[in-house]
Amino acid sequence: MKTLKFLFLEDSSTDLELIQRELKRGGVDYIPVHVQDRDEYLKAIIDEKPDFIFSDYSLPNFDGLSALSIAKEQCPSTPFIFVSGTYGEDAAIQTLTRGATDYVLKDRLVKLVPALRRAIREIEEHKALRRAEQEKFEIEEQLRQSQKVEAMGFLAGAMAHEINNPIMAIIDYAQLISKGEMDIDKAQKIASKIKQEGERISVMVKDLLRFARQEKGTFEPVSVFALISKTRSISEQRLKMSRIQLDLDVQPDLPSVLCKEGQILQVLLNLINNGTDALNQRYPEYDESKRMVISAKPEEIGGKSWVRITVEDFGSGIPQEIGKSIFNTFFTTKGAEKGTGLGLSVSLGIVKEHGGFLSFESAPMEYTRFFLDLPAV
């Protein structure tokens, strides 16, 4: 463990000696840095980067509260302990409310080492908490990426099937041109069709790659209309293979939402994949009732503007006894080959991180509606 560096702001050499003697008696090992005025103090904070600051409350041409303000600005996480002889109850309350770690009276220096030990313990606890939060974040990121890979597997399979059709058309058109038996006008028309099919493939692949890219960006205003349009584009092929009709009820002029676009796309695609499975369970073949609806509308909640996105399917529904567990990590009613049970739990975590809500209502063998509420910009 490294030796701690202590910065002492003290104008009395006698008081400084008493303070340092008390620390030594308490078995505290440290590197001392002593300053007496504002300029020395500010320079020491910047150059020495102390681990602790001990300050008198009253000094000539400088005061402890100003020293505390500078410390909170320059090194906010560094513990700051007042050691003073002139210290009333009001002053004590004021220093603590402004961010001081503790205070010790000079005629009660026996309390100095316990105050220091307490501050060190709080630092260690804070570091342990930050490590735990970082580990939790890393685990959540791993779960998100695992679930994203799972979702991509469903989508890529459907897209590969769909891409095959325009590719075969491009090959047939190219073979016709290569024979050299057609006039220039017909060749140009076929070339135009090749271009259209190529652009169609490009859009599908770009949308999938955009979704697949690991989301590390910042929160940005995103159009809800554009968000849902991208969701439809990415999921269109799987819905088409399952012969599901997707209806949209979304106005282009809806407020934007502040989000990480890739993560909200992941939530919407999870909901669509779940709706697809529910519809396929209820209607294994084509049926005119085999449909899904995505709608979006502005909401007013608690005096603030929100946007509610609803993903509704008319599939098998969610039984009440199962509904209590659907957001639990790894909970799934599907076979191992069809799901890991990460979709809804990961989605809930993403939505909470965005300051939103994810809820649902369902009637078995009638419908399921998932509500995604996000704060509007």
Coordinates of C-alpha atoms in Angstrom, one line a residue:
M1 CA 0.0 0.0 0.0
K2 CA 1.4 3.4 -1.0
T3 CA 2.3 6.0 1.7
L4 CA -0.4 8.6 2.0
K5 CA 0.4 12.3 1.3
F6 CA -1.1 14.8 3.8
L7 CA -1.5 18.5 3.0
F8 CA -1.5 20.7 6.1
L9 CA -2.9 24.2 5.9
E10 CA -1.7 25.7 9.2
D11 CA -0.1 29.0 10.1
S12 CA 1.0 28.0 13.6
S13 CA 4.2 25.8 13.7
T14 CA 3.4 24.8 17.3
D15 CA -0.1 23.6 16.4
L16 CA 1.3 21.8 13.3
E17 CA 3.8 20.0 15.5
L18 CA 1.1 18.9 17.9
I19 CA -1.1 17.6 15.0
Q20 CA 1.7 15.7 13.4
R21 CA 2.8 14.3 16.8
E22 CA -0.7 13.0 17.4
L23 CA -0.7 11.3 13.9
K24 CA 2.6 9.7 14.7
R25 CA 1.4 8.5 18.1
G26 CA -1.5 6.8 16.3
G27 CA 0.8 4.9 14.0
V28 CA -0.1 6.8 10.9
D29 CA 2.6 6.7 8.1
Y30 CA 2.4 9.7 5.7
I31 CA 4.3 12.2 3.6
P32 CA 3.7 15.8 5.0
V33 CA 3.2 18.9 2.8
H34 CA 2.9 22.1 4.8
V35 CA 1.5 25.4 3.4
Q36 CA 0.4 28.6 5.2
D37 CA -1.4 30.8 2.6
R38 CA -3.8 30.6 -0.4
D39 CA -1.1 30.6 -3.2
E40 CA 0.9 27.9 -1.5
Y41 CA -2.2 25.9 -0.8
L42 CA -3.5 26.1 -4.4
K43 CA -0.1 25.2 -5.8
A44 CA 0.2 22.2 -3.5
I45 CA -3.2 20.8 -4.4
I46 CA -2.3 20.9 -8.1
D47 CA 1.4 19.8 -7.9
E48 CA 1.3 17.4 -4.9
K49 CA -2.1 15.8 -5.4
P50 CA -2.6 15.1 -1.7
D51 CA -4.6 12.1 -0.4
F52 CA -5.9 14.1 2.6
I53 CA -6.2 17.8 3.5
F54 CA -6.0 19.0 7.1
S55 CA -6.9 22.7 7.5
D56 CA -7.2 25.3 10.2
Y57 CA -10.5 27.2 10.2
S58 CA -9.1 30.7 10.7
L59 CA -5.9 31.9 9.1
P60 CA -4.5 35.4 8.3
N61 CA -5.7 36.6 4.9
F62 CA -7.3 33.3 4.2
D63 CA -10.0 31.1 5.8
G64 CA -10.9 27.4 6.0
L65 CA -14.2 27.7 4.1
S66 CA -12.4 29.2 1.1
A67 CA -9.9 26.4 1.3
L68 CA -12.7 23.9 1.4
S69 CA -14.3 25.5 -1.7
I70 CA -11.0 25.3 -3.6
A71 CA -10.6 21.7 -2.6
K72 CA -14.1 20.8 -3.8
E73 CA -13.4 22.4 -7.1
Q74 CA -9.8 21.1 -7.7
C75 CA -9.9 17.6 -6.0
P76 CA -13.6 16.9 -5.0
S77 CA -12.9 13.3 -3.9
T78 CA -10.0 14.2 -1.5
P79 CA -11.1 14.0 2.2
F80 CA -11.0 17.4 4.0
I81 CA -10.7 17.5 7.8
F82 CA -10.8 20.7 9.7
V83 CA -8.5 20.9 12.7
S84 CA -9.2 24.2 14.5
G85 CA -9.2 25.9 17.9
T86 CA -12.0 28.3 17.0
Y87 CA -14.9 26.2 16.1
G88 CA -18.5 26.7 17.3
E89 CA -21.5 24.5 16.6
D90 CA -22.7 26.7 13.8
A91 CA -19.3 26.6 12.1
A92 CA -19.2 22.8 12.4
I93 CA -22.6 22.4 10.8
Q94 CA -21.7 24.9 8.0
T95 CA -18.4 23.1 7.1
L96 CA -20.1 19.7 7.0
T97 CA -22.9 20.9 4.8
R98 CA -20.4 22.4 2.4
G99 CA -18.6 19.0 2.1
A100 CA -16.0 18.7 4.8
T101 CA -15.3 15.1 5.8
D102 CA -15.0 15.8 9.5
Y103 CA -13.7 18.4 12.1
V104 CA -11.5 18.0 15.2
L105 CA -10.9 20.6 17.9
K106 CA -7.2 21.3 18.7
D107 CA -7.8 20.8 22.4
R108 CA -9.2 17.3 21.6
L109 CA -6.6 16.0 19.2
V110 CA -7.1 12.5 20.5
K111 CA -10.1 12.4 18.1
L112 CA -7.9 13.1 15.1
V113 CA -6.7 9.6 14.3
P114 CA -10.2 8.0 14.7
A115 CA -11.5 10.7 12.3
L116 CA -8.8 9.8 9.9
R117 CA -9.4 6.1 10.2
R118 CA -13.1 6.7 9.6
A119 CA -12.4 8.7 6.5
I120 CA -10.0 6.0 5.1
R121 CA -12.6 3.3 5.8
E122 CA -15.3 5.4 3.9
I123 CA -12.9 5.7 1.0
E124 CA -12.3 2.0 0.9
E125 CA -16.0 1.3 1.1
H126 CA -16.6 3.8 -1.7
K127 CA -14.0 2.1 -3.9
A128 CA -15.4 -1.3 -3.2
L129 CA -18.9 0.0 -4.2
R130 CA -17.5 1.5 -7.4
R131 CA -15.8 -1.8 -8.2
A132 CA -19.1 -3.7 -7.6
E133 CA -21.0 -1.2 -9.8
Q134 CA -18.4 -1.6 -12.6
E135 CA -18.6 -5.4 -12.3
K136 CA -22.4 -5.2 -12.4
F137 CA -22.2 -2.9 -15.5
E138 CA -19.8 -5.3 -17.3
I139 CA -22.1 -8.3 -16.6
E140 CA -25.1 -6.3 -17.9
E141 CA -23.1 -5.4 -21.0
Q142 CA -22.2 -9.1 -21.5
L143 CA -25.9 -10.1 -21.1
R144 CA -27.0 -7.4 -23.6
Q145 CA -24.5 -8.5 -26.2
S146 CA -25.4 -12.2 -25.7
Q147 CA -29.1 -11.3 -26.2
K148 CA -28.2 -9.1 -29.2
V149 CA -26.4 -12.0 -30.8
E150 CA -29.5 -14.2 -30.1
A151 CA -31.8 -11.6 -31.7
M152 CA -29.4 -11.3 -34.7
G153 CA -29.5 -15.1 -35.2
F154 CA -33.3 -14.9 -35.7
L155 CA -33.1 -11.9 -38.0
A156 CA -30.0 -13.0 -40.0
G157 CA -31.6 -16.4 -40.8
A158 CA -34.7 -14.7 -42.2
M159 CA -32.6 -12.0 -44.0
A160 CA -30.3 -14.6 -45.6
H161 CA -33.4 -16.3 -47.1
E162 CA -34.8 -12.9 -48.3
I163 CA -31.5 -11.7 -49.8
N164 CA -31.2 -14.9 -51.8
N165 CA -34.1 -13.8 -54.1
P166 CA -32.6 -10.5 -55.3
I167 CA -29.2 -12.2 -55.7
M168 CA -30.6 -14.8 -58.0
A169 CA -32.3 -12.1 -60.0
I170 CA -29.0 -10.2 -60.3
I171 CA -27.3 -13.4 -61.5
D172 CA -30.1 -14.0 -64.1
Y173 CA -29.9 -10.4 -65.4
A174 CA -26.1 -10.5 -65.6
Q175 CA -26.3 -13.7 -67.7
L176 CA -28.7 -12.1 -70.1
I177 CA -26.5 -9.1 -70.6
S178 CA -23.3 -11.3 -71.0
K179 CA -24.8 -13.0 -74.0
G180 CA -24.6 -9.8 -75.9
E181 CA -27.8 -10.5 -77.8
M182 CA -29.9 -7.5 -76.7
D183 CA -30.1 -3.9 -77.8
I184 CA -28.8 -1.1 -75.7
D185 CA -32.3 0.0 -74.5
K186 CA -33.1 -3.4 -73.1
A187 CA -29.7 -3.7 -71.6
Q188 CA -30.1 -0.4 -69.8
K189 CA -33.5 -1.5 -68.4
I190 CA -31.9 -4.7 -67.0
A191 CA -29.0 -2.7 -65.6
S192 CA -31.5 -0.5 -63.8
K193 CA -33.2 -3.5 -62.3
I194 CA -29.8 -4.9 -61.2
K195 CA -29.2 -1.5 -59.5
Q196 CA -32.6 -1.7 -57.7
E197 CA -32.0 -5.2 -56.4
G198 CA -28.5 -4.3 -55.3
E199 CA -29.8 -1.2 -53.4
R200 CA -32.4 -3.4 -51.8
I201 CA -29.8 -5.8 -50.5
S202 CA -27.6 -2.9 -49.4
V203 CA -30.4 -1.4 -47.2
M204 CA -31.2 -4.7 -45.5
V205 CA -27.5 -5.4 -44.8
K206 CA -26.8 -1.9 -43.5
D207 CA -29.8 -2.0 -41.2
L208 CA -28.6 -5.3 -39.7
L209 CA -25.0 -4.2 -39.4
R210 CA -26.1 -1.0 -37.7
F211 CA -28.0 -3.0 -35.2
A212 CA -25.2 -5.5 -34.7
R213 CA -22.6 -2.7 -33.9
Q214 CA -21.9 -2.7 -30.2
E215 CA -23.5 0.3 -28.7
K216 CA -21.0 2.5 -26.9
G217 CA -22.4 5.9 -28.0
T218 CA -23.9 8.7 -26.0
F219 CA -27.5 9.6 -25.5
E220 CA -28.8 11.6 -28.5
P221 CA -32.2 12.9 -29.7
V222 CA -33.7 10.3 -32.0
S223 CA -36.8 10.6 -34.1
V224 CA -39.4 8.0 -32.9
F225 CA -40.7 7.7 -36.5
A226 CA -37.2 6.9 -37.8
L227 CA -36.6 4.5 -34.9
I228 CA -39.8 2.5 -35.7
S229 CA -39.1 2.6 -39.4
K230 CA -35.6 1.1 -38.9
T231 CA -37.2 -1.5 -36.6
R232 CA -39.6 -2.5 -39.3
S233 CA -36.8 -2.6 -41.9
I234 CA -34.7 -5.0 -39.8
S235 CA -37.6 -7.3 -38.8
E236 CA -39.5 -7.2 -42.1
Q237 CA -38.0 -10.4 -43.4
R238 CA -38.7 -12.6 -40.4
L239 CA -42.3 -11.3 -40.3
K240 CA -42.7 -12.0 -44.0
M241 CA -41.4 -15.6 -43.6
S242 CA -43.9 -16.1 -40.7
R243 CA -46.7 -14.5 -42.9
I244 CA -47.4 -11.9 -40.3
Q245 CA -48.9 -8.5 -41.2
L246 CA -47.3 -5.6 -39.5
D247 CA -49.3 -2.3 -39.2
L248 CA -47.9 1.0 -38.1
D249 CA -49.8 3.8 -36.4
V250 CA -47.0 6.4 -36.0
Q251 CA -47.1 10.1 -36.8
P252 CA -43.9 11.6 -38.4
D253 CA -44.1 14.7 -36.2
L254 CA -43.8 12.9 -32.8
P255 CA -41.4 14.4 -30.3
S256 CA -37.9 12.9 -30.3
V257 CA -36.5 10.8 -27.4
L258 CA -33.1 11.0 -25.9
C259 CA -31.6 7.6 -26.2
K260 CA -28.8 5.3 -27.4
E261 CA -30.5 4.3 -30.7
G262 CA -29.0 0.8 -31.0
Q263 CA -30.2 -0.1 -27.5
I264 CA -33.8 1.0 -28.1
L265 CA -33.8 -0.8 -31.4
Q266 CA -32.7 -3.9 -29.5
V267 CA -35.7 -3.5 -27.1
L268 CA -38.2 -3.1 -30.0
L269 CA -36.8 -6.0 -31.9
N270 CA -37.0 -8.2 -28.8
L271 CA -40.7 -7.3 -28.5
I272 CA -41.3 -8.0 -32.2
N273 CA -39.5 -11.4 -31.9
N274 CA -41.6 -12.3 -28.9
G275 CA -44.8 -11.3 -30.7
T276 CA -43.7 -13.3 -33.7
D277 CA -43.3 -16.4 -31.6
A278 CA -46.7 -15.9 -29.9
L279 CA -48.4 -15.5 -33.3
N280 CA -46.7 -18.5 -34.8
Q281 CA -47.8 -20.5 -31.7
R282 CA -51.4 -19.5 -32.1
Y283 CA -51.4 -19.5 -35.9
P284 CA -48.9 -22.1 -37.3
E285 CA -50.1 -21.2 -40.8
Y286 CA -51.4 -18.1 -42.5
D287 CA -54.4 -16.4 -40.9
E288 CA -55.9 -13.0 -41.6
S289 CA -55.8 -12.4 -37.8
K290 CA -52.1 -13.1 -37.7
R291 CA -50.9 -9.5 -37.3
M292 CA -48.9 -7.1 -35.2
V293 CA -49.4 -3.4 -34.6
I294 CA -46.7 -0.8 -33.6
S295 CA -48.1 2.5 -32.5
A296 CA -46.7 5.6 -30.9
K297 CA -48.2 8.7 -29.3
P298 CA -47.2 11.5 -27.0
E299 CA -48.1 11.2 -23.3
E300 CA -48.2 13.5 -20.3
I301 CA -46.9 11.8 -17.1
G302 CA -46.2 13.8 -13.9
G303 CA -46.3 17.1 -15.8
K304 CA -43.6 15.9 -18.2
S305 CA -43.7 15.0 -21.9
W306 CA -43.2 11.3 -22.8
V307 CA -43.6 9.1 -25.9
R308 CA -45.4 5.8 -25.5
I309 CA -44.5 3.1 -28.1
T310 CA -46.9 0.1 -28.0
V311 CA -46.1 -3.2 -29.6
E312 CA -49.3 -5.3 -29.9
D313 CA -49.7 -8.8 -31.2
F314 CA -52.8 -11.0 -31.4
G315 CA -51.1 -14.3 -30.6
S316 CA -51.2 -16.8 -27.7
G317 CA -51.0 -14.2 -24.9
I318 CA -49.3 -14.4 -21.6
P319 CA -51.0 -16.4 -18.8
Q320 CA -51.3 -14.5 -15.5
E321 CA -49.1 -17.0 -13.5
I322 CA -46.3 -16.5 -16.1
G323 CA -46.6 -12.8 -16.3
K324 CA -45.1 -12.3 -12.9
S325 CA -41.8 -13.8 -14.0
I326 CA -41.3 -12.7 -17.6
F327 CA -38.8 -9.9 -16.7
N328 CA -36.7 -12.3 -14.7
T329 CA -33.2 -13.1 -16.1
F330 CA -33.1 -16.5 -17.9
F331 CA -36.9 -17.0 -17.5
T332 CA -38.3 -18.5 -20.7
T333 CA -41.2 -20.7 -21.7
K334 CA -39.5 -21.6 -25.0
G335 CA -37.2 -24.5 -25.7
A336 CA -33.5 -24.2 -25.3
E337 CA -33.1 -23.9 -29.1
K338 CA -35.5 -21.0 -29.3
G339 CA -34.4 -18.6 -26.5
T340 CA -32.2 -18.0 -23.5
G341 CA -34.6 -16.0 -21.4
L342 CA -32.5 -12.8 -21.7
G343 CA -34.7 -10.7 -24.0
L344 CA -37.1 -9.1 -21.6
S345 CA -34.8 -8.8 -18.6
V346 CA -32.1 -7.1 -20.8
S347 CA -34.8 -4.9 -22.4
L348 CA -36.1 -3.8 -18.9
G349 CA -32.5 -2.9 -17.9
I350 CA -32.0 -0.8 -21.0
V351 CA -35.3 1.0 -20.6
K352 CA -34.5 1.8 -16.9
E353 CA -31.1 3.1 -17.9
H354 CA -33.0 5.5 -20.3
G355 CA -35.2 6.7 -17.4
G356 CA -38.2 5.0 -18.9
F357 CA -40.7 2.2 -18.2
L358 CA -41.5 -1.1 -19.8
S359 CA -44.8 -2.8 -18.9
F360 CA -47.4 -5.0 -20.5
E361 CA -51.0 -6.3 -20.5
S362 CA -52.2 -9.5 -22.0
A363 CA -55.3 -11.7 -22.4
P364 CA -54.5 -15.4 -23.1
M365 CA -55.4 -16.4 -26.7
E366 CA -56.4 -12.8 -27.5
Y367 CA -53.6 -10.2 -27.4
T368 CA -50.4 -8.9 -25.7
R369 CA -49.5 -5.3 -25.5
F370 CA -46.1 -4.1 -24.4
F371 CA -45.8 -0.4 -23.5
L372 CA -42.4 1.3 -23.9
D373 CA -42.5 4.8 -22.3
L374 CA -39.5 7.1 -22.9
P375 CA -39.0 10.7 -21.9
A376 CA -39.5 13.1 -24.8
V377 CA -36.8 15.6 -25.6

